[in-house]
PDB file of C-alpha atoms and ligand atoms in Angstrom:
ATOM      1  CA  UNK A   1      80.252-131.672-202.204  1.00  0.00           C
ATOM      2  CA  UNK A   2      83.489-133.370-201.124  1.00  0.00           C
ATOM      3  CA  UNK A   3      83.841-136.985-202.190  1.00  0.00           C
ATOM      4  CA  UNK A   4      84.631-139.377-199.364  1.00  0.00           C
ATOM      5  CA  UNK A   5      84.384-142.572-201.354  1.00  0.00           C
ATOM      6  CA  UNK A   6      87.478-144.671-200.850  1.00  0.00           C
ATOM      7  CA  UNK A   7      88.954-148.076-201.547  1.00  0.00           C
ATOM      8  CA  UNK A   8      89.694-150.621-198.856  1.00  0.00           C
ATOM      9  CA  UNK A   9      91.574-153.748-199.938  1.00  0.00           C
ATOM     10  CA  UNK A  10      90.267-153.199-203.454  1.00  0.00           C
ATOM     11  CA  UNK A  11      86.644-152.743-202.370  1.00  0.00           C
ATOM     12  CA  UNK A  12      85.106-149.453-203.413  1.00  0.00           C
ATOM     13  CA  UNK A  13      83.020-147.855-200.664  1.00  0.00           C
ATOM     14  CA  UNK A  14      81.102-144.596-200.988  1.00  0.00           C
ATOM     15  CA  UNK A  15      81.733-143.806-197.325  1.00  0.00           C
ATOM     16  CA  UNK A  16      84.433-145.130-194.959  1.00  0.00           C
ATOM     17  CA  UNK A  17      81.822-145.872-192.239  1.00  0.00           C
ATOM     18  CA  UNK A  18      80.861-149.549-192.092  1.00  0.00           C
ATOM     19  CA  UNK A  19      78.657-151.754-189.939  1.00  0.00           C
ATOM     20  CA  UNK A  20      80.690-153.699-187.324  1.00  0.00           C
ATOM     21  CA  UNK A  21      80.314-157.467-186.952  1.00  0.00           C
ATOM     22  CA  UNK A  22      77.700-158.777-184.561  1.00  0.00           C
ATOM     23  CA  UNK A  23      75.325-155.824-184.646  1.00  0.00           C
ATOM     24  CA  UNK A  24      72.259-156.096-186.901  1.00  0.00           C
ATOM     25  CA  UNK A  25      74.220-158.469-189.096  1.00  0.00           C
ATOM     26  CA  UNK A  26      72.109-161.527-188.377  1.00  0.00           C
ATOM     27  CA  UNK A  27      69.782-161.414-191.397  1.00  0.00           C
ATOM     28  CA  UNK A  28      69.909-160.239-194.985  1.00  0.00           C
ATOM     29  CA  UNK A  29      67.085-157.812-194.242  1.00  0.00           C
ATOM     30  CA  UNK A  30      68.891-156.162-191.349  1.00  0.00           C
ATOM     31  CA  UNK A  31      72.121-155.919-193.352  1.00  0.00           C
ATOM     32  CA  UNK A  32      70.187-154.310-196.189  1.00  0.00           C
ATOM     33  CA  UNK A  33      68.505-151.889-193.782  1.00  0.00           C
ATOM     34  CA  UNK A  34      71.899-150.730-192.522  1.00  0.00           C
ATOM     35  CA  UNK A  35      73.228-150.369-196.057  1.00  0.00           C
ATOM     36  CA  UNK A  36      70.190-148.294-197.028  1.00  0.00           C
ATOM     37  CA  UNK A  37      70.743-146.129-193.947  1.00  0.00           C
ATOM     38  CA  UNK A  38      74.134-145.095-195.374  1.00  0.00           C
ATOM     39  CA  UNK A  39      76.794-147.639-194.376  1.00  0.00           C
ATOM     40  CA  UNK A  40      79.644-147.913-196.877  1.00  0.00           C
ATOM     41  CA  UNK A  41      79.886-151.663-196.251  1.00  0.00           C
ATOM     42  CA  UNK A  42      78.377-154.191-193.854  1.00  0.00           C
ATOM     43  CA  UNK A  43      79.888-157.024-191.815  1.00  0.00           C
ATOM     44  CA  UNK A  44      77.802-160.092-190.923  1.00  0.00           C
ATOM     45  CA  UNK A  45      77.491-161.716-187.523  1.00  0.00           C
ATOM     46  CA  UNK A  46      80.347-164.213-187.049  1.00  0.00           C
ATOM     47  CA  UNK A  47      79.612-167.511-188.764  1.00  0.00           C
ATOM     48  CA  UNK A  48      81.130-170.978-188.385  1.00  0.00           C
ATOM     49  CA  UNK A  49      80.938-174.255-190.244  1.00  0.00           C
ATOM     50  CA  UNK A  50      78.677-175.656-187.506  1.00  0.00           C
ATOM     51  CA  UNK A  51      75.663-173.853-185.999  1.00  0.00           C
ATOM     52  CA  UNK A  52      75.964-172.703-182.399  1.00  0.00           C
ATOM     53  CA  UNK A  53      73.459-171.498-179.795  1.00  0.00           C
ATOM     54  CA  UNK A  54      75.895-169.301-177.927  1.00  0.00           C
ATOM     55  CA  UNK A  55      76.038-168.618-174.187  1.00  0.00           C
ATOM     56  CA  UNK A  56      73.074-168.703-171.803  1.00  0.00           C
ATOM     57  CA  UNK A  57      71.508-165.301-171.051  1.00  0.00           C
ATOM     58  CA  UNK A  58      71.549-162.612-169.970  1.00  0.00           C
ATOM     59  CA  UNK A  59      73.772-161.847-172.948  1.00  0.00           C
ATOM     60  CA  UNK A  60      73.750-158.060-173.018  1.00  0.00           C
ATOM     61  CA  UNK A  61      73.785-155.423-170.326  1.00  0.00           C
ATOM     62  CA  UNK A  62      74.054-151.656-170.582  1.00  0.00           C
ATOM     63  CA  UNK A  63      76.686-150.154-168.275  1.00  0.00           C
ATOM     64  CA  UNK A  64      77.559-146.503-167.589  1.00  0.00           C
ATOM     65  CA  UNK A  65      80.095-146.295-170.358  1.00  0.00           C
ATOM     66  CA  UNK A  66      78.770-148.668-173.013  1.00  0.00           C
ATOM     67  CA  UNK A  67      77.547-152.251-173.347  1.00  0.00           C
ATOM     68  CA  UNK A  68      78.743-155.580-172.052  1.00  0.00           C
ATOM     69  CA  UNK A  69      77.933-158.591-174.200  1.00  0.00           C
ATOM     70  CA  UNK A  70      78.582-162.295-173.946  1.00  0.00           C
ATOM     71  CA  UNK A  71      76.652-163.655-176.891  1.00  0.00           C
ATOM     72  CA  UNK A  72      79.010-166.619-177.280  1.00  0.00           C
ATOM     73  CA  UNK A  73      79.143-166.512-181.077  1.00  0.00           C
ATOM     74  CA  UNK A  74      75.596-167.810-181.709  1.00  0.00           C
ATOM     75  CA  UNK A  75      75.092-168.439-185.412  1.00  0.00           C
ATOM     76  CA  UNK A  76      73.049-170.572-187.789  1.00  0.00           C
ATOM     77  CA  UNK A  77      76.207-171.797-189.658  1.00  0.00           C
ATOM     78  CA  UNK A  78      77.698-170.482-192.875  1.00  0.00           C
ATOM     79  CA  UNK A  79      75.619-172.773-195.084  1.00  0.00           C
ATOM     80  CA  UNK A  80      72.366-171.665-193.452  1.00  0.00           C
ATOM     81  CA  UNK A  81      73.331-168.017-193.915  1.00  0.00           C
ATOM     82  CA  UNK A  82      73.806-168.134-197.681  1.00  0.00           C
ATOM     83  CA  UNK A  83      70.180-167.156-198.425  1.00  0.00           C
ATOM     84  CA  UNK A  84      70.628-164.135-196.145  1.00  0.00           C
ATOM     85  CA  UNK A  85      73.691-163.155-198.171  1.00  0.00           C
ATOM     86  CA  UNK A  86      71.552-163.142-201.321  1.00  0.00           C
ATOM     87  CA  UNK A  87      69.055-160.810-199.656  1.00  0.00           C
ATOM     88  CA  UNK A  88      71.808-158.547-198.325  1.00  0.00           C
ATOM     89  CA  UNK A  89      73.465-158.299-201.724  1.00  0.00           C
ATOM     90  CA  UNK A  90      70.472-156.359-203.061  1.00  0.00           C
ATOM     91  CA  UNK A  91      71.640-153.391-200.990  1.00  0.00           C
ATOM     92  CA  UNK A  92      74.563-152.852-203.371  1.00  0.00           C
ATOM     93  CA  UNK A  93      77.343-152.297-200.811  1.00  0.00           C
ATOM     94  CA  UNK A  94      80.256-154.655-200.124  1.00  0.00           C
ATOM     95  CA  UNK A  95      79.365-157.463-197.725  1.00  0.00           C
ATOM     96  CA  UNK A  96      82.087-158.737-195.449  1.00  0.00           C
ATOM     97  CA  UNK A  97      81.513-162.151-193.893  1.00  0.00           C
ATOM     98  CA  UNK A  98      82.846-162.532-190.364  1.00  0.00           C
ATOM     99  CA  UNK A  99      84.000-166.115-189.854  1.00  0.00           C
ATOM    100  CA  UNK A 100      85.060-168.198-186.849  1.00  0.00           C
ATOM    101  CA  UNK A 101      86.778-171.481-186.159  1.00  0.00           C
ATOM    102  CA  UNK A 102      89.298-173.076-183.788  1.00  0.00           C
ATOM    103  CA  UNK A 103      92.026-173.890-186.273  1.00  0.00           C
ATOM    104  CA  UNK A 104      93.140-173.446-189.872  1.00  0.00           C
ATOM    105  CA  UNK A 105      90.897-176.225-191.127  1.00  0.00           C
ATOM    106  CA  UNK A 106      87.730-174.821-189.536  1.00  0.00           C
ATOM    107  CA  UNK A 107      88.523-171.263-190.600  1.00  0.00           C
ATOM    108  CA  UNK A 108      89.283-172.320-194.165  1.00  0.00           C
ATOM    109  CA  UNK A 109      86.080-174.378-194.315  1.00  0.00           C
ATOM    110  CA  UNK A 110      84.041-171.358-193.187  1.00  0.00           C
ATOM    111  CA  UNK A 111      85.979-169.108-195.554  1.00  0.00           C
ATOM    112  CA  UNK A 112      85.256-171.317-198.557  1.00  0.00           C
ATOM    113  CA  UNK A 113      81.549-171.440-197.703  1.00  0.00           C
ATOM    114  CA  UNK A 114      81.466-167.632-197.491  1.00  0.00           C
ATOM    115  CA  UNK A 115      83.668-167.149-200.556  1.00  0.00           C
ATOM    116  CA  UNK A 116      80.803-165.332-202.319  1.00  0.00           C
ATOM    117  CA  UNK A 117      81.193-162.389-199.937  1.00  0.00           C
ATOM    118  CA  UNK A 118      83.256-159.358-200.975  1.00  0.00           C
ATOM    119  CA  UNK A 119      85.778-159.950-198.173  1.00  0.00           C
ATOM    120  CA  UNK A 120      86.230-162.050-195.053  1.00  0.00           C
ATOM    121  CA  UNK A 121      86.853-160.836-191.522  1.00  0.00           C
ATOM    122  CA  UNK A 122      88.517-163.503-189.371  1.00  0.00           C
ATOM    123  CA  UNK A 123      87.251-163.264-185.796  1.00  0.00           C
ATOM    124  CA  UNK A 124      90.291-164.293-183.741  1.00  0.00           C
ATOM    125  CA  UNK A 125      89.403-161.874-180.963  1.00  0.00           C
ATOM    126  CA  UNK A 126      86.044-162.529-179.254  1.00  0.00           C
ATOM    127  CA  UNK A 127      86.992-162.232-175.545  1.00  0.00           C
ATOM    128  CA  UNK A 128      84.367-164.601-174.165  1.00  0.00           C
ATOM    129  CA  UNK A 129      84.209-167.349-176.774  1.00  0.00           C
ATOM    130  CA  UNK A 130      83.922-171.050-176.055  1.00  0.00           C
ATOM    131  CA  UNK A 131      87.299-172.724-175.518  1.00  0.00           C
ATOM    132  CA  UNK A 132      89.526-172.655-178.587  1.00  0.00           C
ATOM    133  CA  UNK A 133      87.606-169.921-180.422  1.00  0.00           C
ATOM    134  CA  UNK A 134      88.122-166.164-180.445  1.00  0.00           C
ATOM    135  CA  UNK A 135      90.885-164.364-178.581  1.00  0.00           C
ATOM    136  CA  UNK A 136      92.542-167.562-177.353  1.00  0.00           C
ATOM    137  CA  UNK A 137      93.854-167.961-180.923  1.00  0.00           C
ATOM    138  CA  UNK A 138      95.920-164.805-180.515  1.00  0.00           C
ATOM    139  CA  UNK A 139      97.763-166.299-177.549  1.00  0.00           C
ATOM    140  CA  UNK A 140      99.381-168.718-180.014  1.00  0.00           C
ATOM    141  CA  UNK A 141     101.231-166.779-182.754  1.00  0.00           C
ATOM    142  CA  UNK A 142     101.861-169.957-184.783  1.00  0.00           C
ATOM    143  CA  UNK A 143      98.162-170.801-184.776  1.00  0.00           C
ATOM    144  CA  UNK A 144      97.251-167.267-185.867  1.00  0.00           C
ATOM    145  CA  UNK A 145      99.826-167.441-188.662  1.00  0.00           C
ATOM    146  CA  UNK A 146      98.570-170.856-189.756  1.00  0.00           C
ATOM    147  CA  UNK A 147      94.931-169.682-189.842  1.00  0.00           C
ATOM    148  CA  UNK A 148      95.650-166.530-191.866  1.00  0.00           C
ATOM    149  CA  UNK A 149      97.896-168.379-194.321  1.00  0.00           C
ATOM    150  CA  UNK A 150      95.424-171.202-194.772  1.00  0.00           C
ATOM    151  CA  UNK A 151      92.413-168.906-195.324  1.00  0.00           C
ATOM    152  CA  UNK A 152      94.413-166.851-197.830  1.00  0.00           C
ATOM    153  CA  UNK A 153      95.171-170.038-199.719  1.00  0.00           C
ATOM    154  CA  UNK A 154      91.482-171.048-199.717  1.00  0.00           C
ATOM    155  CA  UNK A 155      89.765-167.972-201.148  1.00  0.00           C
ATOM    156  CA  UNK A 156      90.339-165.265-203.728  1.00  0.00           C
ATOM    157  CA  UNK A 157      88.656-162.420-201.836  1.00  0.00           C
ATOM    158  CA  UNK A 158      90.436-160.034-199.422  1.00  0.00           C
ATOM    159  CA  UNK A 159      91.020-161.340-195.900  1.00  0.00           C
ATOM    160  CA  UNK A 160      90.795-158.998-192.910  1.00  0.00           C
ATOM    161  CA  UNK A 161      91.913-160.096-189.430  1.00  0.00           C
ATOM    162  CA  UNK A 162      90.012-158.677-186.437  1.00  0.00           C
ATOM    163  CA  UNK A 163      92.393-158.333-183.508  1.00  0.00           C
ATOM    164  CA  UNK A 164      91.843-158.226-179.738  1.00  0.00           C
ATOM    165  CA  UNK A 165      92.566-155.054-177.713  1.00  0.00           C
ATOM    166  CA  UNK A 166      95.934-156.225-176.353  1.00  0.00           C
ATOM    167  CA  UNK A 167      97.599-152.825-176.454  1.00  0.00           C
ATOM    168  CA  UNK A 168     101.045-154.241-175.678  1.00  0.00           C
ATOM    169  CA  UNK A 169     100.784-157.042-178.251  1.00  0.00           C
ATOM    170  CA  UNK A 170      98.531-155.829-181.018  1.00  0.00           C
ATOM    171  CA  UNK A 171     101.378-154.645-183.242  1.00  0.00           C
ATOM    172  CA  UNK A 172     102.983-158.070-183.077  1.00  0.00           C
ATOM    173  CA  UNK A 173      99.643-159.707-183.959  1.00  0.00           C
ATOM    174  CA  UNK A 174      99.234-157.249-186.828  1.00  0.00           C
ATOM    175  CA  UNK A 175     102.692-158.050-188.157  1.00  0.00           C
ATOM    176  CA  UNK A 176     101.991-161.812-187.988  1.00  0.00           C
ATOM    177  CA  UNK A 177      98.729-161.234-189.889  1.00  0.00           C
ATOM    178  CA  UNK A 178     100.430-159.092-192.516  1.00  0.00           C
ATOM    179  CA  UNK A 179     103.350-161.504-192.982  1.00  0.00           C
ATOM    180  CA  UNK A 180     100.945-164.361-193.558  1.00  0.00           C
ATOM    181  CA  UNK A 181      98.974-162.596-196.246  1.00  0.00           C
ATOM    182  CA  UNK A 182      96.221-160.611-194.499  1.00  0.00           C
ATOM    183  CA  UNK A 183      94.925-157.784-196.659  1.00  0.00           C
ATOM    184  CA  UNK A 184      93.870-155.639-193.673  1.00  0.00           C
ATOM    185  CA  UNK A 185      93.578-155.727-189.918  1.00  0.00           C
ATOM    186  CA  UNK A 186      90.519-154.646-187.950  1.00  0.00           C
ATOM    187  CA  UNK A 187      91.140-153.158-184.505  1.00  0.00           C
ATOM    188  CA  UNK A 188      89.665-153.814-181.984  1.00  0.00           C
ATOM    189  CA  UNK A 189      87.217-156.373-180.643  1.00  0.00           C
ATOM    190  CA  UNK A 190      85.518-155.746-177.279  1.00  0.00           C
ATOM    191  CA  UNK A 191      87.533-155.452-174.056  1.00  0.00           C
ATOM    192  CA  UNK A 192      87.168-158.258-171.449  1.00  0.00           C
ATOM    193  CA  UNK A 193      84.901-156.957-168.660  1.00  0.00           C
ATOM    194  CA  UNK A 194      82.083-157.821-166.253  1.00  0.00           C
ATOM    195  CA  UNK A 195      79.255-156.405-164.107  1.00  0.00           C
ATOM    196  CA  UNK A 196      77.829-157.600-160.772  1.00  0.00           C
ATOM    197  CA  UNK A 197      74.248-157.119-159.533  1.00  0.00           C
ATOM    198  CA  UNK A 198      74.635-155.813-155.965  1.00  0.00           C
ATOM    199  CA  UNK A 199      71.173-157.060-155.008  1.00  0.00           C
ATOM    200  CA  UNK A 200      71.922-160.683-155.819  1.00  0.00           C
ATOM    201  CA  UNK A 201      75.677-160.491-155.426  1.00  0.00           C
ATOM    202  CA  UNK A 202      75.951-162.347-158.719  1.00  0.00           C
ATOM    203  CA  UNK A 203      77.585-161.544-162.057  1.00  0.00           C
ATOM    204  CA  UNK A 204      74.909-160.227-164.405  1.00  0.00           C
ATOM    205  CA  UNK A 205      75.969-161.947-167.611  1.00  0.00           C
ATOM    206  CA  UNK A 206      75.060-165.602-168.033  1.00  0.00           C
ATOM    207  CA  UNK A 207      78.664-166.248-169.046  1.00  0.00           C
ATOM    208  CA  UNK A 208      79.904-164.225-166.022  1.00  0.00           C
ATOM    209  CA  UNK A 209      82.308-162.177-168.126  1.00  0.00           C
ATOM    210  CA  UNK A 210      81.902-160.566-171.508  1.00  0.00           C
ATOM    211  CA  UNK A 211      83.223-157.840-173.762  1.00  0.00           C
ATOM    212  CA  UNK A 212      82.870-154.092-173.269  1.00  0.00           C
ATOM    213  CA  UNK A 213      82.002-151.909-176.256  1.00  0.00           C
ATOM    214  CA  UNK A 214      81.023-148.270-176.633  1.00  0.00           C
ATOM    215  CA  UNK A 215      82.602-144.918-175.709  1.00  0.00           C
ATOM    216  CA  UNK A 216      84.797-146.315-172.904  1.00  0.00           C
ATOM    217  CA  UNK A 217      86.943-148.280-175.332  1.00  0.00           C
ATOM    218  CA  UNK A 218      87.437-145.534-177.919  1.00  0.00           C
ATOM    219  CA  UNK A 219      90.806-144.283-176.579  1.00  0.00           C
ATOM    220  CA  UNK A 220      92.092-147.877-176.418  1.00  0.00           C
ATOM    221  CA  UNK A 221      91.074-148.520-180.004  1.00  0.00           C
ATOM    222  CA  UNK A 222      92.562-145.213-181.108  1.00  0.00           C
ATOM    223  CA  UNK A 223      95.965-146.135-179.648  1.00  0.00           C
ATOM    224  CA  UNK A 224      95.796-149.563-181.283  1.00  0.00           C
ATOM    225  CA  UNK A 225      94.967-147.918-184.628  1.00  0.00           C
ATOM    226  CA  UNK A 226      97.839-145.457-184.255  1.00  0.00           C
ATOM    227  CA  UNK A 227     100.330-148.209-183.404  1.00  0.00           C
ATOM    228  CA  UNK A 228      99.152-150.555-186.170  1.00  0.00           C
ATOM    229  CA  UNK A 229      99.209-147.827-188.818  1.00  0.00           C
ATOM    230  CA  UNK A 230     102.791-147.045-187.847  1.00  0.00           C
ATOM    231  CA  UNK A 231     103.883-150.686-187.963  1.00  0.00           C
ATOM    232  CA  UNK A 232     102.020-152.102-190.982  1.00  0.00           C
ATOM    233  CA  UNK A 233     101.741-151.534-194.706  1.00  0.00           C
ATOM    234  CA  UNK A 234      98.247-153.070-194.983  1.00  0.00           C
ATOM    235  CA  UNK A 235      95.176-150.954-194.101  1.00  0.00           C
ATOM    236  CA  UNK A 236      93.851-150.669-190.564  1.00  0.00           C
ATOM    237  CA  UNK A 237      90.074-150.644-190.127  1.00  0.00           C
ATOM    238  CA  UNK A 238      89.047-149.228-186.761  1.00  0.00           C
ATOM    239  CA  UNK A 239      86.206-150.138-184.453  1.00  0.00           C
ATOM    240  CA  UNK A 240      85.469-149.275-180.821  1.00  0.00           C
ATOM    241  CA  UNK A 241      83.347-146.468-179.439  1.00  0.00           C
ATOM    242  CA  UNK A 242      82.760-144.595-182.683  1.00  0.00           C
ATOM    243  CA  UNK A 243      79.563-142.652-182.025  1.00  0.00           C
ATOM    244  CA  UNK A 244      79.790-139.626-184.301  1.00  0.00           C
ATOM    245  CA  UNK A 245      81.671-138.023-187.182  1.00  0.00           C
ATOM    246  CA  UNK A 246      84.238-136.433-184.849  1.00  0.00           C
ATOM    247  CA  UNK A 247      85.218-139.903-183.611  1.00  0.00           C
ATOM    248  CA  UNK A 248      85.566-141.104-187.201  1.00  0.00           C
ATOM    249  CA  UNK A 249      87.789-138.122-188.040  1.00  0.00           C
ATOM    250  CA  UNK A 250      90.012-138.889-185.024  1.00  0.00           C
ATOM    251  CA  UNK A 251      90.455-142.499-186.146  1.00  0.00           C
ATOM    252  CA  UNK A 252      91.227-141.498-189.733  1.00  0.00           C
ATOM    253  CA  UNK A 253      93.810-139.036-188.410  1.00  0.00           C
ATOM    254  CA  UNK A 254      95.350-141.939-186.458  1.00  0.00           C
ATOM    255  CA  UNK A 255      95.544-143.844-189.755  1.00  0.00           C
ATOM    256  CA  UNK A 256      92.270-145.724-190.179  1.00  0.00           C
ATOM    257  CA  UNK A 257      91.370-146.621-193.757  1.00  0.00           C
ATOM    258  CA  UNK A 258      87.764-147.043-192.632  1.00  0.00           C
ATOM    259  CA  UNK A 259      85.783-147.227-189.404  1.00  0.00           C
ATOM    260  CA  UNK A 260      83.144-149.626-188.156  1.00  0.00           C
ATOM    261  CA  UNK A 261      80.172-148.722-185.974  1.00  0.00           C
ATOM    262  CA  UNK A 262      78.433-151.079-183.540  1.00  0.00           C
ATOM    263  CA  UNK A 263      77.158-149.968-180.142  1.00  0.00           C
ATOM    264  CA  UNK A 264      76.179-146.467-181.268  1.00  0.00           C
ATOM    265  CA  UNK A 265      73.480-148.000-183.438  1.00  0.00           C
ATOM    266  CA  UNK A 266      71.409-148.888-180.368  1.00  0.00           C
ATOM    267  CA  UNK A 267      69.666-145.521-180.479  1.00  0.00           C
ATOM    268  CA  UNK A 268      70.742-144.014-183.782  1.00  0.00           C
ATOM    269  CA  UNK A 269      70.142-145.742-187.091  1.00  0.00           C
ATOM    270  CA  UNK A 270      71.072-142.482-188.841  1.00  0.00           C
ATOM    271  CA  UNK A 271      74.651-142.570-187.597  1.00  0.00           C
ATOM    272  CA  UNK A 272      76.139-143.604-190.952  1.00  0.00           C
ATOM    273  CA  UNK A 273      74.620-140.598-192.738  1.00  0.00           C
ATOM    274  CA  UNK A 274      75.656-138.332-189.864  1.00  0.00           C
ATOM    275  CA  UNK A 275      79.250-139.565-190.098  1.00  0.00           C
ATOM    276  CA  UNK A 276      79.263-139.116-193.867  1.00  0.00           C
ATOM    277  CA  UNK A 277      77.800-135.599-193.739  1.00  0.00           C
ATOM    278  CA  UNK A 278      80.029-134.581-190.831  1.00  0.00           C
ATOM    279  CA  UNK A 279      83.269-135.773-192.467  1.00  0.00           C
ATOM    280  CA  UNK A 280      82.353-134.069-195.746  1.00  0.00           C
ATOM    281  CA  UNK A 281      81.596-130.748-194.028  1.00  0.00           C
ATOM    282  CA  UNK A 282      84.815-130.985-191.967  1.00  0.00           C
ATOM    283  CA  UNK A 283      86.971-131.686-195.025  1.00  0.00           C
ATOM    284  CA  UNK A 284      85.329-128.877-196.947  1.00  0.00           C
ATOM    285  CA  UNK A 285      85.931-126.443-194.107  1.00  0.00           C
ATOM    286  CA  UNK A 286      89.581-127.485-193.867  1.00  0.00           C
ATOM    287  CA  UNK A 287      90.072-127.665-197.634  1.00  0.00           C
ATOM    288  CA  UNK A 288      91.434-131.183-197.249  1.00  0.00           C
ATOM    289  CA  UNK A 289      90.806-134.575-198.873  1.00  0.00           C
ATOM    290  CA  UNK A 290      90.071-137.788-197.031  1.00  0.00           C
ATOM    291  CA  UNK A 291      93.397-139.232-198.184  1.00  0.00           C
ATOM    292  CA  UNK A 292      95.302-136.168-196.947  1.00  0.00           C
ATOM    293  CA  UNK A 293      93.656-136.465-193.535  1.00  0.00           C
ATOM    294  CA  UNK A 294      94.539-140.154-193.151  1.00  0.00           C
ATOM    295  CA  UNK A 295      97.398-140.636-190.706  1.00  0.00           C
ATOM    296  CA  UNK A 296      97.932-136.896-190.243  1.00  0.00           C
ATOM    297  CA  UNK A 297      98.474-137.438-186.504  1.00  0.00           C
ATOM    298  CA  UNK A 298     101.747-139.211-187.350  1.00  0.00           C
ATOM    299  CA  UNK A 299     103.381-136.242-189.040  1.00  0.00           C
ATOM    300  CA  UNK A 300     106.498-134.738-187.495  1.00  0.00           C
ATOM    301  CA  UNK A 301     105.960-131.127-186.459  1.00  0.00           C
TER     302      UNK A 301
HETATM  303  C1  SIN B   1      79.712-162.869-179.596  1.00  0.00           C
HETATM  304  O1  SIN B   1      78.985-163.395-180.420  1.00  0.00           O
HETATM  305  O2  SIN B   1      79.943-163.439-178.533  1.00  0.00           O
HETATM  306  C2  SIN B   1      80.338-161.522-179.851  1.00  0.00           C
HETATM  307  C3  SIN B   1      81.263-161.559-180.964  1.00  0.00           C
HETATM  308  C4  SIN B   1      82.629-161.046-180.641  1.00  0.00           C
HETATM  309  O3  SIN B   1      82.860-160.491-179.554  1.00  0.00           O
HETATM  310  O4  SIN B   1      83.517-161.205-181.465  1.00  0.00           O
END
């Protein structure tokens, strides 16, 4: 059977389908469960130096085309998560720690605490984070540069930067990340959005606005992947609306080195195996390798 193992920033993965940050990444047991279900790698929930309770509920609402969430980066803190990392490690797949902060010092502190992970994913893109965290960082290119540079200087493991879905700006943010030492970019975080209950006339989410994930954002993420692959030398890891192997193939054709799955897990824990089996069967049918398929949508006809 076709081999779809690959290497992403030096990490060997047996399948390019990974667990996205924030979904089932809150305990070592849940990370291990996802790894056992076939994920090539797993990303933790975003963690900071200080614990945080997150936003008031409701925090998650299903909409026609996906999910809206405004969790508000709740987390027990990096230090409190270290035991969970030990439990997750038993699964034998790379563990990527998603980290948060408001500046270079906070990010580097979190990065050092999570330095036992296989890679870090810097969350500079949550669209509904408390002031100073998340996507607001990307509105200040110097701050983004400072954070990436400082984290790179603080750890020895690969550093991935998760970018917001600013289609007109994402290439620039990718270039800043690359220039300052990022080993990969991850595109995209959720898209700012909201829902209103017409019976109460009130926004549904406790935070009023949140981030949209799921099938609706797939074409946005695909364009971001395509643009980033064209502009950067470092790998692009794609996330946003991937719900089956065909979606994964599309992203790899746009240039993705790997894909991450989040929302689709709500009703399908088998999705990682399905993606793996589907990609293998597709490549066999086409007589192609994974590497040959990567970026094929960029070729000149
Ligand atoms: C959250 O915890 O609020 C979601 C994380 C994110 O959107 O980056």
